[in-house]
């Protein structure tokens, strides 16, 4: 039945307020049921798509609550959410080119119960069902469970999926941080960033890098509990966050310079968000301003995907970059979902959210749209 007709019929039987609510709900449902994203954009065709999912935080535990005690966490059910997402992506008529896993794949509780490896194996076995490559980002919960050294040698290191640009050695990332770039479709470059490049998590406490990072953290956070943002003018300086080294930012700048020159569109992925309007300030990367300064000095970046915040968020910055913080799987009720597929068009990207992930339209900067 057409939504408008349904609405007219209901006017006869329902009080007006209830009716408009009913109509809105009906329209949303009809939007949600739209089977083909092509119908959302009648004048252009989908070039390719990719999947996004964040903060699975699996643990074989009963449900719990977040630190503030106001959000329920479904530790065990998160694996079923992941399975549902994978079944969905595998079943798409035109499968996504890849899936971006935005970090915090298993919960820190696994370390406490000494089951980190077992839980990681279970989640990775589930990912094996996925018929397309998955790119793994590292978040704070990775470092609660494993050292950086362990992660580098684990299946969570997907750097082998990187693309290298011939004759441009400046675009090759250093081994000192976990970042790389790849091209899932011609003229579209994806860059995976290491938001814990500067961090006290996962690094040997006797190393100079640990001492350097602890110094940065203490300079901005005088609290004895370094996970507490209490009283901070820059509340992102907490132990559960991290930042980008100058070396990594220089590398990012080189890759974006290449993309600008070659008229590529760029998608950036990081566990930590960098734009305050799209995120709770306590969740931002330590030196988010430095990352924004690099991105804003280029025209090629379309969007920046992050996890970590669980509640989700979105904002387009003044330079036309779309910042999307994906809703976390871990705080998603069993009767809902939390993942999305991004459909890429010549002039925009469209996030089709599932469950509590809303749809988003991300137009390219006008002067920068492809001329087809
Ligand atoms: Zn996180």
Short mmCIF file of C-alpha atoms and ligand atoms in Angstrom, two decimals:
data_model
loop_
_atom_site.label_atom_id
_atom_site.label_comp_id
_atom_site.label_asym_id
_atom_site.label_seq_id
_atom_site.Cartn_x
_atom_site.Cartn_y
_atom_site.Cartn_z
CA UNK A 1 0.00 0.00 0.00
CA UNK A 2 1.20 3.54 -0.71
CA UNK A 3 2.28 5.35 2.47
CA UNK A 4 0.21 8.43 1.61
CA UNK A 5 -2.96 6.37 1.18
CA UNK A 6 -2.35 4.56 4.44
CA UNK A 7 -1.99 7.93 6.10
CA UNK A 8 -5.30 9.24 4.73
CA UNK A 9 -7.13 6.13 5.91
CA UNK A 10 -5.67 6.48 9.38
CA UNK A 11 -6.82 10.12 9.70
CA UNK A 12 -10.37 8.83 9.99
CA UNK A 13 -9.61 6.66 12.99
CA UNK A 14 -6.71 8.18 14.88
CA UNK A 15 -6.21 11.44 16.79
CA UNK A 16 -4.16 13.79 14.62
CA UNK A 17 -0.93 13.62 16.64
CA UNK A 18 -1.01 9.87 16.77
CA UNK A 19 -1.75 9.80 13.06
CA UNK A 20 1.23 11.94 12.12
CA UNK A 21 3.42 9.74 14.26
CA UNK A 22 1.98 6.70 12.54
CA UNK A 23 2.54 8.27 9.11
CA UNK A 24 6.13 9.15 9.94
CA UNK A 25 6.75 5.64 11.16
CA UNK A 26 5.19 4.21 8.02
CA UNK A 27 7.29 6.44 5.78
CA UNK A 28 10.46 5.52 7.63
CA UNK A 29 9.58 1.86 7.31
CA UNK A 30 8.99 2.24 3.59
CA UNK A 31 12.37 4.03 3.26
CA UNK A 32 14.01 1.26 5.24
CA UNK A 33 12.53 -1.41 3.02
CA UNK A 34 13.86 0.17 -0.16
CA UNK A 35 15.59 -2.76 -1.76
CA UNK A 36 17.82 -1.08 -4.29
CA UNK A 37 20.01 1.92 -3.42
CA UNK A 38 19.95 2.78 -7.12
CA UNK A 39 16.39 4.04 -6.64
CA UNK A 40 17.71 6.60 -4.16
CA UNK A 41 19.70 8.26 -6.92
CA UNK A 42 17.88 7.97 -10.19
CA UNK A 43 20.30 9.89 -12.36
CA UNK A 44 23.53 8.09 -11.68
CA UNK A 45 24.79 4.57 -11.24
CA UNK A 46 26.50 2.92 -8.30
CA UNK A 47 30.21 2.51 -9.01
CA UNK A 48 30.90 0.17 -6.10
CA UNK A 49 30.06 -0.28 -2.42
CA UNK A 50 31.81 -1.09 0.85
CA UNK A 51 30.66 -2.23 4.29
CA UNK A 52 31.29 -0.56 7.65
CA UNK A 53 31.00 -1.96 11.20
CA UNK A 54 32.36 -0.71 14.54
CA UNK A 55 32.98 -1.68 18.15
CA UNK A 56 31.92 -5.32 18.16
CA UNK A 57 33.64 -5.73 21.55
CA UNK A 58 32.75 -9.41 21.83
CA UNK A 59 33.15 -11.24 25.15
CA UNK A 60 31.57 -14.44 26.40
CA UNK A 61 29.85 -12.54 29.21
CA UNK A 62 26.36 -11.70 30.41
CA UNK A 63 25.10 -8.25 29.42
CA UNK A 64 26.64 -5.35 31.33
CA UNK A 65 26.72 -1.57 31.27
CA UNK A 66 29.11 1.13 30.10
CA UNK A 67 31.28 3.11 32.53
CA UNK A 68 28.51 5.66 33.23
CA UNK A 69 26.00 2.86 33.77
CA UNK A 70 23.46 4.26 31.30
CA UNK A 71 24.08 2.09 28.20
CA UNK A 72 23.54 -1.66 28.13
CA UNK A 73 26.31 -3.73 26.57
CA UNK A 74 25.43 -6.99 24.84
CA UNK A 75 28.82 -8.71 25.00
CA UNK A 76 27.71 -12.15 23.85
CA UNK A 77 25.13 -11.04 21.34
CA UNK A 78 27.60 -8.84 19.47
CA UNK A 79 28.83 -11.96 17.66
CA UNK A 80 25.28 -12.62 16.37
CA UNK A 81 25.12 -9.02 15.17
CA UNK A 82 28.37 -9.58 13.27
CA UNK A 83 27.02 -12.80 11.73
CA UNK A 84 23.87 -10.96 10.63
CA UNK A 85 25.95 -8.22 8.99
CA UNK A 86 28.14 -10.75 7.17
CA UNK A 87 25.12 -12.70 5.93
CA UNK A 88 23.67 -9.45 4.66
CA UNK A 89 26.85 -8.43 2.79
CA UNK A 90 27.31 -11.93 1.37
CA UNK A 91 23.72 -11.89 0.13
CA UNK A 92 23.91 -8.56 -1.69
CA UNK A 93 23.35 -8.93 -5.45
CA UNK A 94 26.44 -6.85 -6.09
CA UNK A 95 28.70 -7.58 -3.11
CA UNK A 96 30.71 -4.81 -1.45
CA UNK A 97 34.37 -4.49 -2.52
CA UNK A 98 35.50 -4.73 1.09
CA UNK A 99 34.40 -4.23 4.68
CA UNK A 100 35.99 -1.71 7.07
CA UNK A 101 36.10 -2.94 10.68
CA UNK A 102 36.58 0.23 12.73
CA UNK A 103 38.26 -1.28 15.80
CA UNK A 104 37.52 -2.67 19.30
CA UNK A 105 36.76 -6.10 17.86
CA UNK A 106 36.84 -7.84 21.28
CA UNK A 107 36.25 -6.33 24.73
CA UNK A 108 38.96 -5.59 27.29
CA UNK A 109 37.22 -7.97 29.73
CA UNK A 110 38.70 -10.86 27.74
CA UNK A 111 42.15 -9.96 29.10
CA UNK A 112 40.83 -10.04 32.67
CA UNK A 113 39.50 -13.59 32.14
CA UNK A 114 42.60 -14.61 30.14
CA UNK A 115 40.56 -15.55 27.07
CA UNK A 116 41.76 -12.86 24.65
CA UNK A 117 43.14 -15.29 22.05
CA UNK A 118 40.14 -17.59 22.25
CA UNK A 119 37.67 -14.72 21.79
CA UNK A 120 39.68 -13.20 18.96
CA UNK A 121 39.75 -16.57 17.20
CA UNK A 122 35.99 -16.91 17.54
CA UNK A 123 35.37 -13.47 16.01
CA UNK A 124 37.96 -14.01 13.27
CA UNK A 125 36.37 -17.36 12.40
CA UNK A 126 33.08 -15.51 11.98
CA UNK A 127 34.78 -12.98 9.70
CA UNK A 128 36.03 -15.92 7.62
CA UNK A 129 32.43 -16.35 6.42
CA UNK A 130 32.69 -12.98 4.69
CA UNK A 131 33.30 -13.38 0.96
CA UNK A 132 35.14 -10.06 0.55
CA UNK A 133 38.31 -8.67 2.20
CA UNK A 134 38.02 -7.01 5.59
CA UNK A 135 40.35 -4.22 6.71
CA UNK A 136 40.90 -4.17 10.47
CA UNK A 137 41.50 -0.96 12.44
CA UNK A 138 43.02 -1.07 15.94
CA UNK A 139 41.28 0.56 18.92
CA UNK A 140 41.92 0.81 22.66
CA UNK A 141 40.33 -2.59 23.35
CA UNK A 142 42.84 -4.25 20.99
CA UNK A 143 45.57 -2.87 23.25
CA UNK A 144 43.80 -3.93 26.46
CA UNK A 145 44.07 -7.48 25.14
CA UNK A 146 47.30 -7.54 23.13
CA UNK A 147 50.61 -5.77 22.76
CA UNK A 148 51.34 -3.82 19.59
CA UNK A 149 53.92 -6.44 18.77
CA UNK A 150 51.34 -9.23 19.06
CA UNK A 151 48.85 -7.34 16.89
CA UNK A 152 51.48 -6.74 14.21
CA UNK A 153 51.91 -10.51 13.88
CA UNK A 154 48.20 -11.34 14.17
CA UNK A 155 45.31 -11.70 11.73
CA UNK A 156 44.22 -8.21 12.79
CA UNK A 157 47.11 -6.87 10.74
CA UNK A 158 45.63 -6.45 7.24
CA UNK A 159 48.46 -4.36 5.85
CA UNK A 160 49.06 -7.11 3.28
CA UNK A 161 45.95 -5.71 1.54
CA UNK A 162 47.67 -2.38 0.87
CA UNK A 163 48.34 -0.93 -2.57
CA UNK A 164 51.67 0.65 -3.37
CA UNK A 165 52.13 3.57 -5.72
CA UNK A 166 54.94 2.89 -8.17
CA UNK A 167 57.72 5.53 -8.21
CA UNK A 168 56.29 7.32 -5.15
CA UNK A 169 58.28 6.04 -2.15
CA UNK A 170 57.00 8.95 -0.05
CA UNK A 171 53.57 7.26 -0.03
CA UNK A 172 54.94 4.08 1.60
CA UNK A 173 54.06 4.07 5.32
CA UNK A 174 56.68 3.44 7.99
CA UNK A 175 56.65 0.21 10.02
CA UNK A 176 56.53 2.36 13.20
CA UNK A 177 52.76 2.75 12.98
CA UNK A 178 49.90 0.63 11.60
CA UNK A 179 48.58 2.55 8.62
CA UNK A 180 48.26 1.93 4.89
CA UNK A 181 46.26 2.86 1.83
CA UNK A 182 44.48 0.83 -0.82
CA UNK A 183 42.38 1.31 -3.94
CA UNK A 184 39.15 -0.74 -3.94
CA UNK A 185 38.02 0.89 -7.19
CA UNK A 186 39.92 3.04 -9.72
CA UNK A 187 40.21 6.69 -8.60
CA UNK A 188 39.10 5.91 -5.02
CA UNK A 189 41.80 5.61 -2.37
CA UNK A 190 41.09 4.45 1.19
CA UNK A 191 43.52 5.34 3.99
CA UNK A 192 43.54 3.43 7.26
CA UNK A 193 45.08 5.48 10.11
CA UNK A 194 46.65 4.42 13.41
CA UNK A 195 44.99 6.57 16.10
CA UNK A 196 47.10 4.86 18.83
CA UNK A 197 50.41 5.69 17.19
CA UNK A 198 50.91 8.02 20.18
CA UNK A 199 49.60 6.07 23.17
CA UNK A 200 50.57 4.52 26.46
CA UNK A 201 48.54 1.43 25.54
CA UNK A 202 50.16 -1.68 24.10
CA UNK A 203 53.75 -0.41 24.26
CA UNK A 204 56.55 -1.63 26.49
CA UNK A 205 56.74 0.63 29.55
CA UNK A 206 60.52 0.67 29.36
CA UNK A 207 60.52 2.03 25.78
CA UNK A 208 61.34 5.68 24.93
CA UNK A 209 58.03 5.88 23.01
CA UNK A 210 56.06 4.96 26.15
CA UNK A 211 57.89 7.63 28.16
CA UNK A 212 57.29 10.21 25.42
CA UNK A 213 53.55 9.40 25.27
CA UNK A 214 53.16 9.35 29.05
CA UNK A 215 54.78 12.80 29.16
CA UNK A 216 52.30 14.16 26.57
CA UNK A 217 49.37 12.64 28.48
CA UNK A 218 50.53 13.95 31.89
CA UNK A 219 51.16 17.45 30.51
CA UNK A 220 47.48 17.63 29.54
CA UNK A 221 45.97 15.51 32.30
CA UNK A 222 46.98 16.13 35.93
CA UNK A 223 44.48 13.55 37.29
CA UNK A 224 45.95 10.58 39.15
CA UNK A 225 43.49 8.39 37.20
CA UNK A 226 44.59 9.05 33.63
CA UNK A 227 41.34 7.63 32.24
CA UNK A 228 39.45 10.49 33.91
CA UNK A 229 38.70 13.66 31.90
CA UNK A 230 37.56 15.48 35.06
CA UNK A 231 38.46 19.17 35.00
CA UNK A 232 40.32 19.00 31.70
CA UNK A 233 40.12 21.87 29.22
CA UNK A 234 40.96 19.31 26.53
CA UNK A 235 39.03 16.25 27.71
CA UNK A 236 40.38 14.03 24.90
CA UNK A 237 43.66 13.69 26.79
CA UNK A 238 42.77 10.46 28.57
CA UNK A 239 44.51 7.11 28.58
CA UNK A 240 41.85 5.34 26.52
CA UNK A 241 42.55 7.68 23.59
CA UNK A 242 45.71 8.22 21.57
CA UNK A 243 47.07 10.32 18.75
CA UNK A 244 48.94 10.50 15.44
CA UNK A 245 52.73 10.95 15.32
CA UNK A 246 54.12 13.74 13.16
CA UNK A 247 55.72 11.02 11.04
CA UNK A 248 52.32 9.47 10.31
CA UNK A 249 50.76 12.88 9.58
CA UNK A 250 53.60 13.65 7.15
CA UNK A 251 52.94 10.35 5.40
CA UNK A 252 49.19 11.12 5.28
CA UNK A 253 50.03 14.49 3.74
CA UNK A 254 52.10 12.78 1.01
CA UNK A 255 49.33 10.31 0.14
CA UNK A 256 46.73 13.09 0.00
CA UNK A 257 49.05 15.15 -2.23
CA UNK A 258 49.26 12.21 -4.63
CA UNK A 259 45.46 11.81 -4.55
CA UNK A 260 44.91 15.53 -5.21
CA UNK A 261 47.29 15.45 -8.16
CA UNK A 262 45.61 12.39 -9.62
CA UNK A 263 42.04 13.56 -8.94
CA UNK A 264 41.23 10.67 -6.64
CA UNK A 265 38.50 10.61 -4.00
CA UNK A 266 39.68 9.59 -0.54
CA UNK A 267 37.97 7.80 2.36
CA UNK A 268 39.84 7.86 5.69
CA UNK A 269 39.30 5.29 8.46
CA UNK A 270 40.43 5.58 12.09
CA UNK A 271 39.22 4.14 15.40
CA UNK A 272 39.18 7.61 16.97
CA UNK A 273 37.13 10.50 15.55
CA UNK A 274 38.78 13.86 14.82
CA UNK A 275 35.92 16.32 14.39
CA UNK A 276 34.36 17.77 17.59
CA UNK A 277 30.96 18.49 16.02
CA UNK A 278 30.48 14.80 15.25
CA UNK A 279 31.71 13.38 18.53
CA UNK A 280 31.70 13.64 22.29
CA UNK A 281 34.87 15.66 23.02
CA UNK A 282 36.12 12.99 25.43
CA UNK A 283 36.36 10.50 22.54
CA UNK A 284 38.52 12.55 20.14
CA UNK A 285 42.10 11.74 19.15
CA UNK A 286 44.61 13.65 21.31
CA UNK A 287 45.91 15.81 18.44
CA UNK A 288 42.78 15.79 16.30
CA UNK A 289 43.49 19.39 15.23
CA UNK A 290 46.77 18.31 13.59
CA UNK A 291 44.96 15.60 11.61
CA UNK A 292 42.24 18.06 10.56
CA UNK A 293 44.88 20.60 9.44
CA UNK A 294 46.44 18.01 7.10
CA UNK A 295 43.07 16.89 5.71
CA UNK A 296 41.84 20.46 5.25
CA UNK A 297 44.90 21.36 3.19
CA UNK A 298 43.74 18.91 0.49
CA UNK A 299 40.64 18.73 -1.65
CA UNK A 300 40.43 14.96 -2.19
CA UNK A 301 38.97 13.75 1.14
CA UNK A 302 35.27 12.89 0.99
CA UNK A 303 34.67 11.33 4.38
CA UNK A 304 36.24 10.18 7.64
CA UNK A 305 34.87 7.05 9.33
CA UNK A 306 35.48 6.39 13.03
CA UNK A 307 34.18 4.15 15.79
CA UNK A 308 34.82 4.41 19.57
CA UNK A 309 31.85 6.64 20.46
CA UNK A 310 29.15 3.88 20.42
CA UNK A 311 26.34 6.48 20.20
CA UNK A 312 27.31 7.47 16.67
CA UNK A 313 27.47 10.96 15.20
CA UNK A 314 27.74 12.89 11.98
CA UNK A 315 28.81 16.32 10.80
CA UNK A 316 30.03 17.91 7.60
CA UNK A 317 32.94 20.22 8.38
CA UNK A 318 33.43 23.69 6.78
CA UNK A 319 35.75 22.13 4.17
CA UNK A 320 33.08 19.71 2.99
CA UNK A 321 34.53 16.59 4.65
CA UNK A 322 31.85 14.29 6.07
CA UNK A 323 32.66 12.86 9.52
CA UNK A 324 30.77 9.69 10.41
CA UNK A 325 31.07 8.01 13.79
CA UNK A 326 29.43 4.66 13.43
CA UNK A 327 27.07 3.34 16.12
CA UNK A 328 28.77 0.55 18.07
CA UNK A 329 27.61 -3.07 17.80
CA UNK A 330 28.27 -3.67 21.52
CA UNK A 331 25.49 -1.30 22.63
CA UNK A 332 22.95 -2.56 20.10
CA UNK A 333 19.96 -4.53 21.41
CA UNK A 334 19.44 -8.06 20.02
CA UNK A 335 16.32 -6.97 18.12
CA UNK A 336 18.22 -4.25 16.24
CA UNK A 337 21.37 -4.05 14.10
CA UNK A 338 24.41 -1.76 13.71
CA UNK A 339 26.26 -1.79 10.41
CA UNK A 340 26.05 -0.10 7.06
CA UNK A 341 26.86 -0.29 3.38
CA UNK A 342 28.20 2.76 1.57
CA UNK A 343 27.17 3.02 -2.08
CA UNK A 344 29.59 5.11 -4.11
CA UNK A 345 28.32 7.25 -6.99
CA UNK A 346 30.16 9.59 -9.36
CA UNK A 347 28.97 12.61 -7.34
CA UNK A 348 28.36 11.30 -3.82
CA UNK A 349 28.52 8.44 -1.34
CA UNK A 350 25.37 7.16 0.36
CA UNK A 351 25.51 5.30 3.63
CA UNK A 352 22.62 2.86 3.89
CA UNK A 353 22.43 2.18 7.61
CA UNK A 354 20.93 -0.92 9.17
CA UNK A 355 19.18 -0.96 12.53
CA UNK A 356 20.32 2.03 14.59
CA UNK A 357 22.76 3.30 11.95
CA UNK A 358 21.01 6.13 10.07
CA UNK A 359 21.25 6.74 6.32
CA UNK A 360 23.64 9.54 5.29
CA UNK A 361 24.16 11.31 1.99
CA UNK A 362 27.72 12.54 1.49
CA UNK A 363 27.95 14.81 -1.54
CA UNK A 364 31.39 15.52 -2.96
CA UNK A 365 32.64 19.08 -2.83
CA UNK A 366 31.00 20.79 -5.82
CA UNK A 367 34.13 21.88 -7.68
CA UNK A 368 35.50 18.41 -7.19
CA UNK A 369 32.72 16.17 -8.53
CA UNK A 370 33.72 13.84 -11.34
CA UNK A 371 32.89 15.10 -14.80
CA UNK A 372 31.33 12.10 -16.49
ZN1 LIG B 1 37.38 2.43 21.44
#
